[in-house]
Short mmCIF file of C-alpha atoms in Angstrom, two decimals:
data_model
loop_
_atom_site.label_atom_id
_atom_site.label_comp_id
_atom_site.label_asym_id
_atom_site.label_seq_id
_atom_site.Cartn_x
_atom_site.Cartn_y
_atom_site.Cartn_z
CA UNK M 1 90.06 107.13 32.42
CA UNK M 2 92.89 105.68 30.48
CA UNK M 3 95.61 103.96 31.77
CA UNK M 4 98.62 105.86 31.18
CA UNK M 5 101.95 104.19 29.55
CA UNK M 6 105.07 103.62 31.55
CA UNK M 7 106.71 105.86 29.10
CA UNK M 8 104.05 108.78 29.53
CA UNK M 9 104.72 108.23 33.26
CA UNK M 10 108.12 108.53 33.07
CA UNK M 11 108.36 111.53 30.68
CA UNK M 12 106.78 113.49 33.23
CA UNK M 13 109.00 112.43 35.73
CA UNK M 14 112.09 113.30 33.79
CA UNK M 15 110.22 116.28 32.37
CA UNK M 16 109.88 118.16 36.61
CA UNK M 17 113.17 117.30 36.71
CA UNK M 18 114.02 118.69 33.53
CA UNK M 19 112.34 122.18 34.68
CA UNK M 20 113.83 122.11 38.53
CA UNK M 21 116.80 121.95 36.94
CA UNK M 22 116.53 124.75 34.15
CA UNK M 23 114.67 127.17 36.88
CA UNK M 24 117.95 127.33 38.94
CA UNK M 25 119.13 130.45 38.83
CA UNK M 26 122.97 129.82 38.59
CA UNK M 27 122.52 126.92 36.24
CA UNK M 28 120.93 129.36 33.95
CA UNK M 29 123.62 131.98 34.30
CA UNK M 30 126.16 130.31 33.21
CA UNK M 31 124.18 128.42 30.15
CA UNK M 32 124.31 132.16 29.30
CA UNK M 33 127.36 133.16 30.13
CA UNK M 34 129.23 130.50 28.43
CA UNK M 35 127.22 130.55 25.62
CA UNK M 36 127.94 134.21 25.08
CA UNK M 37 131.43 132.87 25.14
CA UNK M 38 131.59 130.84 22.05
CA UNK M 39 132.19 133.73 19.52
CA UNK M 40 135.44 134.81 21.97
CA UNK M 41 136.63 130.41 22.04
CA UNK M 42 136.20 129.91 18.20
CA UNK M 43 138.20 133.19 17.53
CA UNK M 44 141.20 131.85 19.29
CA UNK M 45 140.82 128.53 17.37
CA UNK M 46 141.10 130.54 13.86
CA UNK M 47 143.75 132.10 15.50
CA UNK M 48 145.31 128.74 16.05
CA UNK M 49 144.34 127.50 12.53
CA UNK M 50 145.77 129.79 11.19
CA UNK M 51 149.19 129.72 12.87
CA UNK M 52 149.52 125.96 11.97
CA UNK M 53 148.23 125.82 8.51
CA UNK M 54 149.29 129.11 7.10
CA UNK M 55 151.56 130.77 8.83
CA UNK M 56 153.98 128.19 9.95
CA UNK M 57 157.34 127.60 7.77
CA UNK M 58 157.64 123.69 8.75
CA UNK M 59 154.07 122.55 8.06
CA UNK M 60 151.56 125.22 7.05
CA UNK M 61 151.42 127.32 3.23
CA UNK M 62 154.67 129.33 4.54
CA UNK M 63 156.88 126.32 4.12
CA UNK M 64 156.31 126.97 0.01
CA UNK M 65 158.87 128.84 -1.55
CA UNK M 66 156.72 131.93 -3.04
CA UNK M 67 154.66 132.24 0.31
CA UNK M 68 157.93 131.94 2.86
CA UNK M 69 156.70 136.06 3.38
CA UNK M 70 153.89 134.41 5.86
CA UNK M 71 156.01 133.03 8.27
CA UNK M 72 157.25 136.62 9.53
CA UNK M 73 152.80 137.13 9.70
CA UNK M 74 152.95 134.31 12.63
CA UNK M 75 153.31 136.27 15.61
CA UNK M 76 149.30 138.32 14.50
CA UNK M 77 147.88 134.64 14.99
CA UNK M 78 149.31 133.50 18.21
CA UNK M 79 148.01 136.52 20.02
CA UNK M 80 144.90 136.34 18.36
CA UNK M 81 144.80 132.70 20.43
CA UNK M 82 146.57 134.39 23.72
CA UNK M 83 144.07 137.34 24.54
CA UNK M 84 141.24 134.89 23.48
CA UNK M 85 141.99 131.05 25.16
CA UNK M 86 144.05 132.73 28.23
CA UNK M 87 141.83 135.39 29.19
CA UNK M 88 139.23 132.89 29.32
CA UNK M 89 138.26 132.94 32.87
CA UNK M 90 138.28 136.61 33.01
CA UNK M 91 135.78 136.83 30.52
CA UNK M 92 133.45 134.47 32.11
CA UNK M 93 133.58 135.78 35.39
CA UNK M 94 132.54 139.47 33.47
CA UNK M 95 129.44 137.65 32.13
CA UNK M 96 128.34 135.88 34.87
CA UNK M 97 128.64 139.03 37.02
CA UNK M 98 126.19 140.77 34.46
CA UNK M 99 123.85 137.78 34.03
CA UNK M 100 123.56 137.24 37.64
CA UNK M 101 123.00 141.02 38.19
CA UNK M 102 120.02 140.55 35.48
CA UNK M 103 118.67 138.67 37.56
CA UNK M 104 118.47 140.24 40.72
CA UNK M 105 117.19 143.59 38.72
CA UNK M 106 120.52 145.47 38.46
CA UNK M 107 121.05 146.55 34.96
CA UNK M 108 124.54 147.54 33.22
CA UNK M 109 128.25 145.87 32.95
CA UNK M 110 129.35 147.57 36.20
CA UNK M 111 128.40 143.80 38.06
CA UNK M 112 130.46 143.06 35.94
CA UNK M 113 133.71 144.75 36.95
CA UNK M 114 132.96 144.33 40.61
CA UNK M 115 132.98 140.25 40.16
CA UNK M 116 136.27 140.74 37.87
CA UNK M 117 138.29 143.11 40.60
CA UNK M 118 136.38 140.38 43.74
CA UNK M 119 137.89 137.39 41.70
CA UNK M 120 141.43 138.96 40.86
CA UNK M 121 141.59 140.07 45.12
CA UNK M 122 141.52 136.12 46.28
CA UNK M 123 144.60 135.38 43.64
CA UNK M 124 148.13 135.98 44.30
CA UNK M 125 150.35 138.50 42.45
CA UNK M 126 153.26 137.10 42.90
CA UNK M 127 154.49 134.19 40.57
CA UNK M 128 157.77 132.18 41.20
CA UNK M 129 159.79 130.61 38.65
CA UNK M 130 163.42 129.30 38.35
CA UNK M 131 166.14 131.29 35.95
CA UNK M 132 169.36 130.32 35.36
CA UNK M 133 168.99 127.31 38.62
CA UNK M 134 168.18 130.46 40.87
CA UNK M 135 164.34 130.71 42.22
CA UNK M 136 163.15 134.28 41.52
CA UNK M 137 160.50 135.99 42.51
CA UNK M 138 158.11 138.23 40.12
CA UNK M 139 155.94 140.47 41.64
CA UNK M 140 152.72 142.73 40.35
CA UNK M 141 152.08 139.78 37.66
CA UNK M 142 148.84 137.67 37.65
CA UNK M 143 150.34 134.09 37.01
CA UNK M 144 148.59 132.05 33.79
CA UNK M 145 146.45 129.76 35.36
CA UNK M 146 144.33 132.30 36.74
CA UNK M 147 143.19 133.28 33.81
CA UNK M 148 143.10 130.47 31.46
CA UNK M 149 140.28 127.72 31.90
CA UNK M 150 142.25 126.39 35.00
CA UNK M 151 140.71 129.17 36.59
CA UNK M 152 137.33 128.52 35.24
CA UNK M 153 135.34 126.99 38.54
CA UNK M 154 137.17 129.39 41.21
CA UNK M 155 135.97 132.26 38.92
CA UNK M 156 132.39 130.82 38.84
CA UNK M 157 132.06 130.56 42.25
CA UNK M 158 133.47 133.97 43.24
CA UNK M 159 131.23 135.99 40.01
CA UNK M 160 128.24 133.91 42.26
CA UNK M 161 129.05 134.77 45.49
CA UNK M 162 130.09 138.48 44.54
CA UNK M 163 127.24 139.12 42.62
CA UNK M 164 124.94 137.88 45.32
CA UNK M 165 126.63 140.38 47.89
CA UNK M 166 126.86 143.56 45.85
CA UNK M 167 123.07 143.47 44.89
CA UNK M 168 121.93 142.86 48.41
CA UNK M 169 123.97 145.65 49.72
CA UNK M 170 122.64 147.64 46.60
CA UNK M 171 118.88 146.99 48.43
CA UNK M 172 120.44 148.84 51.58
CA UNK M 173 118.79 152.25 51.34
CA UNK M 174 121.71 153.05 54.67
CA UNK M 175 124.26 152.24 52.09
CA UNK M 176 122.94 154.77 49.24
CA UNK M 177 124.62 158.13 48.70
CA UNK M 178 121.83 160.49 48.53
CA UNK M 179 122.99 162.99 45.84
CA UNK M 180 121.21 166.54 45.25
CA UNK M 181 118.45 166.61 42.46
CA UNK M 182 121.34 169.10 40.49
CA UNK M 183 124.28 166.11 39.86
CA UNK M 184 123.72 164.15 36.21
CA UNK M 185 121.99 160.81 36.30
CA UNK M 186 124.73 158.79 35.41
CA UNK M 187 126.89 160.63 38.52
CA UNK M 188 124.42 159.55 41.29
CA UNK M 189 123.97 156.34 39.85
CA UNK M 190 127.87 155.89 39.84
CA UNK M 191 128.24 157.03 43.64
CA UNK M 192 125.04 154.92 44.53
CA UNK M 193 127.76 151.74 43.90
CA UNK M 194 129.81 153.02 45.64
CA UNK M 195 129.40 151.83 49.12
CA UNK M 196 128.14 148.12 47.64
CA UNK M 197 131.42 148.35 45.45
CA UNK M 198 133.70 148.59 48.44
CA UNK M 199 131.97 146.16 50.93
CA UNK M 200 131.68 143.69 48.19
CA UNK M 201 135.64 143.70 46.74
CA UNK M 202 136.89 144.08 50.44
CA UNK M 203 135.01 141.14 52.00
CA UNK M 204 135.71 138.67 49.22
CA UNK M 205 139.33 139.80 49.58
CA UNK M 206 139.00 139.22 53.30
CA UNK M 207 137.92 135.90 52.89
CA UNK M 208 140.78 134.83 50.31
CA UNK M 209 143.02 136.10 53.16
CA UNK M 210 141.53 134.32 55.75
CA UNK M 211 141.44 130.63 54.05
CA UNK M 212 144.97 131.29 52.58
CA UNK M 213 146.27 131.83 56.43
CA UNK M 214 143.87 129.29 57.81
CA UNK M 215 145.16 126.12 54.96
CA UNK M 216 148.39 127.55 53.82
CA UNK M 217 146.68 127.52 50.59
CA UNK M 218 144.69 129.66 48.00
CA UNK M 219 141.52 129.42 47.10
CA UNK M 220 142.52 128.56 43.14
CA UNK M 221 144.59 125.77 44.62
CA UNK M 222 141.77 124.38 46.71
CA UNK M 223 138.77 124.69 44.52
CA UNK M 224 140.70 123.22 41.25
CA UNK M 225 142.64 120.28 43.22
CA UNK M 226 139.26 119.21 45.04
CA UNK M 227 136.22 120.32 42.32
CA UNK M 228 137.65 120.86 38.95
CA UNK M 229 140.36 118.68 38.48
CA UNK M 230 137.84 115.15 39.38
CA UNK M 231 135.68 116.69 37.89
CA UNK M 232 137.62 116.97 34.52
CA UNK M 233 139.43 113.78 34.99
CA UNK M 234 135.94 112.12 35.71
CA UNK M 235 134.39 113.14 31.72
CA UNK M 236 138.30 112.91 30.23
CA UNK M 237 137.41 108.82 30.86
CA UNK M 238 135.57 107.22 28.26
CA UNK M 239 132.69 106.40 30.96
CA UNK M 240 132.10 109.54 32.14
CA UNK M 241 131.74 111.33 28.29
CA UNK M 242 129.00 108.50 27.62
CA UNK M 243 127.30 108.74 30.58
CA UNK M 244 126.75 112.40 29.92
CA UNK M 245 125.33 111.64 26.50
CA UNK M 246 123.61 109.11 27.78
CA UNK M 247 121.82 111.20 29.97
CA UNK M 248 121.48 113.98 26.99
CA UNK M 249 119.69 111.55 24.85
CA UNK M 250 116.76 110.18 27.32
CA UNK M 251 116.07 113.94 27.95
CA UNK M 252 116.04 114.33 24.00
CA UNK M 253 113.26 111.02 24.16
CA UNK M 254 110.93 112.85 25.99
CA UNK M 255 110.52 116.08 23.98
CA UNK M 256 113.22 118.12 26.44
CA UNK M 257 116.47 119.86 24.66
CA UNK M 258 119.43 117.37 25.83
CA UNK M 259 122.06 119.24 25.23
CA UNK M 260 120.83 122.11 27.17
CA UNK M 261 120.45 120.01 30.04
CA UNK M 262 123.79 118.73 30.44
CA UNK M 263 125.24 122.19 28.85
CA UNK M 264 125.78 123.80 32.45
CA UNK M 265 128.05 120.65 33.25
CA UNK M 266 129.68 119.79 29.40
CA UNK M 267 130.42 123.31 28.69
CA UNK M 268 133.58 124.48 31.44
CA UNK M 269 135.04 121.07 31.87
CA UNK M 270 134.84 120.58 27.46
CA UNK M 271 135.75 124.23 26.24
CA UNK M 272 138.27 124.23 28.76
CA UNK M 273 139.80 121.05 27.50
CA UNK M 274 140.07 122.53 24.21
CA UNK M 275 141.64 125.74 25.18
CA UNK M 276 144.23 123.79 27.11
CA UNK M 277 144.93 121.68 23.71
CA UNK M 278 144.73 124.58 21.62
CA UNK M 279 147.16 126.22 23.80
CA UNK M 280 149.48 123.51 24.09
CA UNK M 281 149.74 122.68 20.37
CA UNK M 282 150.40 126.51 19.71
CA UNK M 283 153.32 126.04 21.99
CA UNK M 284 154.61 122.77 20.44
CA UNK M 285 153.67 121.11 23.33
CA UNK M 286 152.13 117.09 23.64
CA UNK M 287 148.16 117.06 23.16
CA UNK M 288 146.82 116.65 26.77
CA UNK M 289 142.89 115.68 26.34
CA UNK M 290 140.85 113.41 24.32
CA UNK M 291 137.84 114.51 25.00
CA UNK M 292 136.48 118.11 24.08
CA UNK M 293 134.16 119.93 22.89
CA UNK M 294 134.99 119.07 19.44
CA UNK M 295 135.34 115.12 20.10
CA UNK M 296 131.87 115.54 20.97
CA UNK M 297 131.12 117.30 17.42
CA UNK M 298 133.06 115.05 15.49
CA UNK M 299 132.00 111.76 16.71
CA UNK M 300 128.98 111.96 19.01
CA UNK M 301 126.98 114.77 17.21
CA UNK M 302 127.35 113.91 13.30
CA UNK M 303 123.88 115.45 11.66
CA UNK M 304 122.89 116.45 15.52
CA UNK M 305 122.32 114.27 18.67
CA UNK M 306 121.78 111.20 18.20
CA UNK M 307 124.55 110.67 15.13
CA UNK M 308 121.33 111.25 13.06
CA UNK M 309 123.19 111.67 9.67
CA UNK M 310 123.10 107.68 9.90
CA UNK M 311 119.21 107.39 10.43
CA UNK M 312 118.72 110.08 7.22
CA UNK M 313 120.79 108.02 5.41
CA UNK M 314 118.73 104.41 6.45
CA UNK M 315 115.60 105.72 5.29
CA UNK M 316 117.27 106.85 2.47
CA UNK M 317 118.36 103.43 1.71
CA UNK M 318 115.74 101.44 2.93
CA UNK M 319 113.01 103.26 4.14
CA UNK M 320 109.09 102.46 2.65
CA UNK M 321 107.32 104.86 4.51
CA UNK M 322 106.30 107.89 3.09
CA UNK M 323 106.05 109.79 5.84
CA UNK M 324 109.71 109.10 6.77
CA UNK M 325 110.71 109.56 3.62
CA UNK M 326 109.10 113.15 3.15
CA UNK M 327 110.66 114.48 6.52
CA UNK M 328 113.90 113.12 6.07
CA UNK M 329 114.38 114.93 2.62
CA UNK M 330 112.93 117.86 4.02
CA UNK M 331 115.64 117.29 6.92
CA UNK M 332 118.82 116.51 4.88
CA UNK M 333 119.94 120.09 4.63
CA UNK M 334 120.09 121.37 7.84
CA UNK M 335 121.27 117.79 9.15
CA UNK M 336 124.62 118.46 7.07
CA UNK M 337 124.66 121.34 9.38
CA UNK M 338 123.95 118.97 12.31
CA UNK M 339 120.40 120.50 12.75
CA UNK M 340 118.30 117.52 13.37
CA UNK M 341 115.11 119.11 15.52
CA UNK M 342 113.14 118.51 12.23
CA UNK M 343 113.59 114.69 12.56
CA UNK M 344 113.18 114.12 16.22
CA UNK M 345 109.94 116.21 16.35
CA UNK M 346 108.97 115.20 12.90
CA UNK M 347 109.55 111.94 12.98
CA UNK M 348 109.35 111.77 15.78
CA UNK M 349 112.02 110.24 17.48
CA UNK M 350 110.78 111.79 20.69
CA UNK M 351 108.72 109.15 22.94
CA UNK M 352 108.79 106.71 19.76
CA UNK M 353 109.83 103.58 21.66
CA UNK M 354 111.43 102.18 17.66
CA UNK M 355 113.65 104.71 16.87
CA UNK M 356 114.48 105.83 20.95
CA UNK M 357 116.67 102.47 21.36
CA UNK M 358 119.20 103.53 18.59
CA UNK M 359 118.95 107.27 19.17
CA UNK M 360 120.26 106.91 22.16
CA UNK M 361 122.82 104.04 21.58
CA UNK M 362 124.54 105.43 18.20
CA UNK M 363 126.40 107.93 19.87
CA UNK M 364 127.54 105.78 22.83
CA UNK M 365 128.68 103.32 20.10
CA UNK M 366 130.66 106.59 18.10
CA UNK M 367 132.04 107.86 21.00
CA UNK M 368 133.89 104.73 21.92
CA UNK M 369 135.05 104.57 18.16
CA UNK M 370 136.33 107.83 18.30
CA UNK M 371 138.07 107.23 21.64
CA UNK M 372 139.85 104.67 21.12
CA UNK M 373 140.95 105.81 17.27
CA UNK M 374 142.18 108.81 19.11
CA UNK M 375 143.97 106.56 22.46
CA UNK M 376 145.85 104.48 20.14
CA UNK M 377 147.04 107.49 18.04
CA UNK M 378 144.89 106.97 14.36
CA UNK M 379 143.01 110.00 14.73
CA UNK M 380 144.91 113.14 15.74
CA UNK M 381 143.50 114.68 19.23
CA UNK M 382 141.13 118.02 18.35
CA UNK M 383 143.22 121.21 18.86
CA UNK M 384 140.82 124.13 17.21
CA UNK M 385 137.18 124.79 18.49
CA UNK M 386 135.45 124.69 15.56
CA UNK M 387 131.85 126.05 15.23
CA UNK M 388 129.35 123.30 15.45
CA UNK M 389 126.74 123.58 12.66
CA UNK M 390 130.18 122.49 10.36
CA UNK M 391 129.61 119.57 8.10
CA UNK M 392 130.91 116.14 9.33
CA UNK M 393 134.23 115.02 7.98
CA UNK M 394 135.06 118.74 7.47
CA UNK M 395 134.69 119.43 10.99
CA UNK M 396 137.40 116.45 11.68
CA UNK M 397 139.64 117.75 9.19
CA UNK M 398 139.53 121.64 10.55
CA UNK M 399 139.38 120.44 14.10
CA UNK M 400 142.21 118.09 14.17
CA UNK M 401 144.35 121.29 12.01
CA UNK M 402 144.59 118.31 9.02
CA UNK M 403 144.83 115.15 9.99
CA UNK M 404 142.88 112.71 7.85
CA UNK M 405 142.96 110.04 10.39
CA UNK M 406 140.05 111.78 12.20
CA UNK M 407 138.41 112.33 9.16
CA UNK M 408 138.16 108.49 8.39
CA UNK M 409 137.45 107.82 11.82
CA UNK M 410 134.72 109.81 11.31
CA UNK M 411 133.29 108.16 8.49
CA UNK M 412 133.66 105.00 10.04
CA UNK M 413 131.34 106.17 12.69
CA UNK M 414 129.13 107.50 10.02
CA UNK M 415 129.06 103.98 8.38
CA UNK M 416 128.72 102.24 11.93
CA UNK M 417 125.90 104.87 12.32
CA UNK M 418 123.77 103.65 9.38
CA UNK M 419 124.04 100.16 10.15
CA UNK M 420 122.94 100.85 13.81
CA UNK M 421 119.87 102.62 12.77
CA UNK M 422 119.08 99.92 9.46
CA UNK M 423 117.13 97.31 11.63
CA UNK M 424 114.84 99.66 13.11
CA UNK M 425 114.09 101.64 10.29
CA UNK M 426 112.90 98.30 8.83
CA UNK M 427 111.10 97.90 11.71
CA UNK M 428 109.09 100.97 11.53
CA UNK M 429 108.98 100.12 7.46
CA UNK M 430 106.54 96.95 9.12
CA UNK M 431 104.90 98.35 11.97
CA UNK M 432 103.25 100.88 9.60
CA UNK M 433 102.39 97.76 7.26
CA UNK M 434 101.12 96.27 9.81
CA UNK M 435 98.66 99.10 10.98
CA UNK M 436 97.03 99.04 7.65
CA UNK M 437 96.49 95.83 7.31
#
């Protein structure tokens, strides 16, 4: 028998690892709850688009003469981006409710609702502000960050634990309302819930009660001071964002979807930074984060993972194999889109030892471009989720709502990219000479 290669070996290792960690239950709700989520984020960044580029009279179209009317049009846009980027949380908690309930066989929205009305019961509703130097108290209101992306991990872990609770006391056949043969379907079904429904909403309401008077705090305030906050600080640092591609990448090496392995981490802690950026340059306000889910777009994703738009355009330049050659023409159209599965499996780039090395360095190498063009103010931080099979350089542009500093910061990278990926293209140019010799 064949001795096996240190990189067969440790495919397989990363590969059990790979499927451990896409077999977990929750990790796989909420790769499909937030990914049903992306149609309600990127609606909310039009919305924002919109509101600076068209609508507004001091630097979108409405500040010329003949289209002054659209100004009065800027109020449709802005809550376009409020029922979208500050109902985020609610939203999520809706889908993971119905994912999870997929899961444990329960079929409908009504999971849904129930992980909604159990997350809503741990918050207050009562918000306290200061008016005219006099602290006032508003009550029967459901205060901001409860339901923008600050919420995000509170409302994750209460749609899990909710979820988990109703259907087991769903399984309870003491808990089921027997109904006569006579009552509709959809009746019996209803009043079935009930008893679930109530146990459910009123223990996860007991237990925001109870920690509130045991810490003096709620729940929000604890889970986002002591999980989500480090947590986004931790990949808002230039380390952190490349240690999560760098992870990404190796997975993409070894034939496993990298971005779908770090998606369950990268998702809430990068679409929320966006939402809070989107929201804060709606409001006039300074540009908190750096890193988003568009920084990773625009400078670590050019062509698809890997900055591949550099490697197409090496082979294009000096490539002598015909093999390369064939698949990268056949993969320069849907790598504008950054679609790039033709190269690494055509290539491949996957467990190819050559092209691995700047595969996975490129984008660490963008990513610090982009980071620090961004930290010392030449690119413009990313305010509008845009949709990520957009074109490099066009993607800047949109995302950073016009600045052109992000656009040649991105084709810097681009350039940096190619010249990255040059030697070892070369390299596979002679290692295929040198096989048929």
């Amino acid at each position: 028998m064949e001795n096996r290669s240190f990189m067969d070996k440790f495919a397989d290792v990363l590969g059990n690892v790979a499927t451990k960690i896409n077999s977990l239950r929750y990790i796989k709700v909420i790769k499909e709850a937030f990914a049903a989520l992306i149609p309600v984020i990127i609606t909310g960044a039009f919305g924002t688009l919109f509101s600076a580029m068209v609508f507004d009279t001091e630097n979108g179209l409405a500040q010329l003469g003949p289209l002054q009317f659209l100004g009065a049009l800027k109020p449709i846009a802005n809550s376009i981006s409020y029922v979208t980027l500050s109902f985020l949380t609610i939203y999520a908690v809706f889908l993971i409710g119905i994912e999870l309930a997929k899961l444990n066989q329960v079929k409908g929205v009504f999971p849904g609702i129930v992980a909604v009305m159990s997350y809503l019961s741990v918050n207050p509703t009562t918000f306290e502000f200061l008016f005219e130097e006099k602290s006032v108290i508003a009550e029967n209101v459901l205060a901001k960050q409860f339901t923008d992306t600050k919420g995000l991990f509170l409302g994750m872990f209460i749609a899990i634990l909710s979820i988990e609770l109703y259907c087991w006391l769903g399984k309870q056949d003491r808990l089921k309302l027997k109904m006569p043969d006579t009552v509709p379907t959809n009746v019996s079904v209803s009043f079935s819930a009930l008893f679930p429904t109530i146990l459910t909403v009123s223990g996860i309401a007991t237990l925001g009660f109870a920690v509130k008077a045991m810490t003096g705090m709620y729940m929000y305030d604890i889970i986002y001071n002591l999980v989500q906050k480090p947590l986004e600080n931790v990949v808002q640092g230039l380390p952190g964002i490349l240690l999560l591609m760098f992870i990404a990448q190796v997975f993409w090496v070894i034939g496993i979807h990298g971005n779908q392995m770090v998606k369950p981490v990268r998702e809430p802690l990068l679409l929320a930074a966006i939402a809070v950026n989107t929201e804060a340059f709606e409001a006039g306000k300074e540009i908190p984060n750096i890193i988003t889910m568009p920084f990773w777009d625009m400078y670590m994703s050019m062509g698809g993972s890997g900055v591949t738009i550099g490697l197409l355009i090496a082979i294009f330049l000096v490539g002598k194999r015909d093999d390369m050659k064939e698949i990268s023409k056949l993969s320069a159209a849907p790598g504008i889109f950054n679609i790039n599965e033709p190269l690494i499996f055509g290539l491949p780039i996957m467990l190819n030892p050559i092209l691995a090395i700047p595969f996975i360095l490129t984008p660490l190498v963008t990513g610090t471009i982009g980071y620090v063009a961004t930290y010392l103010g030449f690119a413009a931080k990313a305010v509008v989720m845009v949709p990520w099979p957009m074109p490099p350089l066009v993607n800047g542009y949109l995302a950073t709502a016009g600045d052109f500093g992000a656009v040649i910061t991105q084709l810097v990278c681009i350039i940096v990219s190619v010249l990255i990926y040059l030697p070892f293209v070369k390299v596979s140019n002679r290692q295929q000479l040198q096989s048929a010799e």
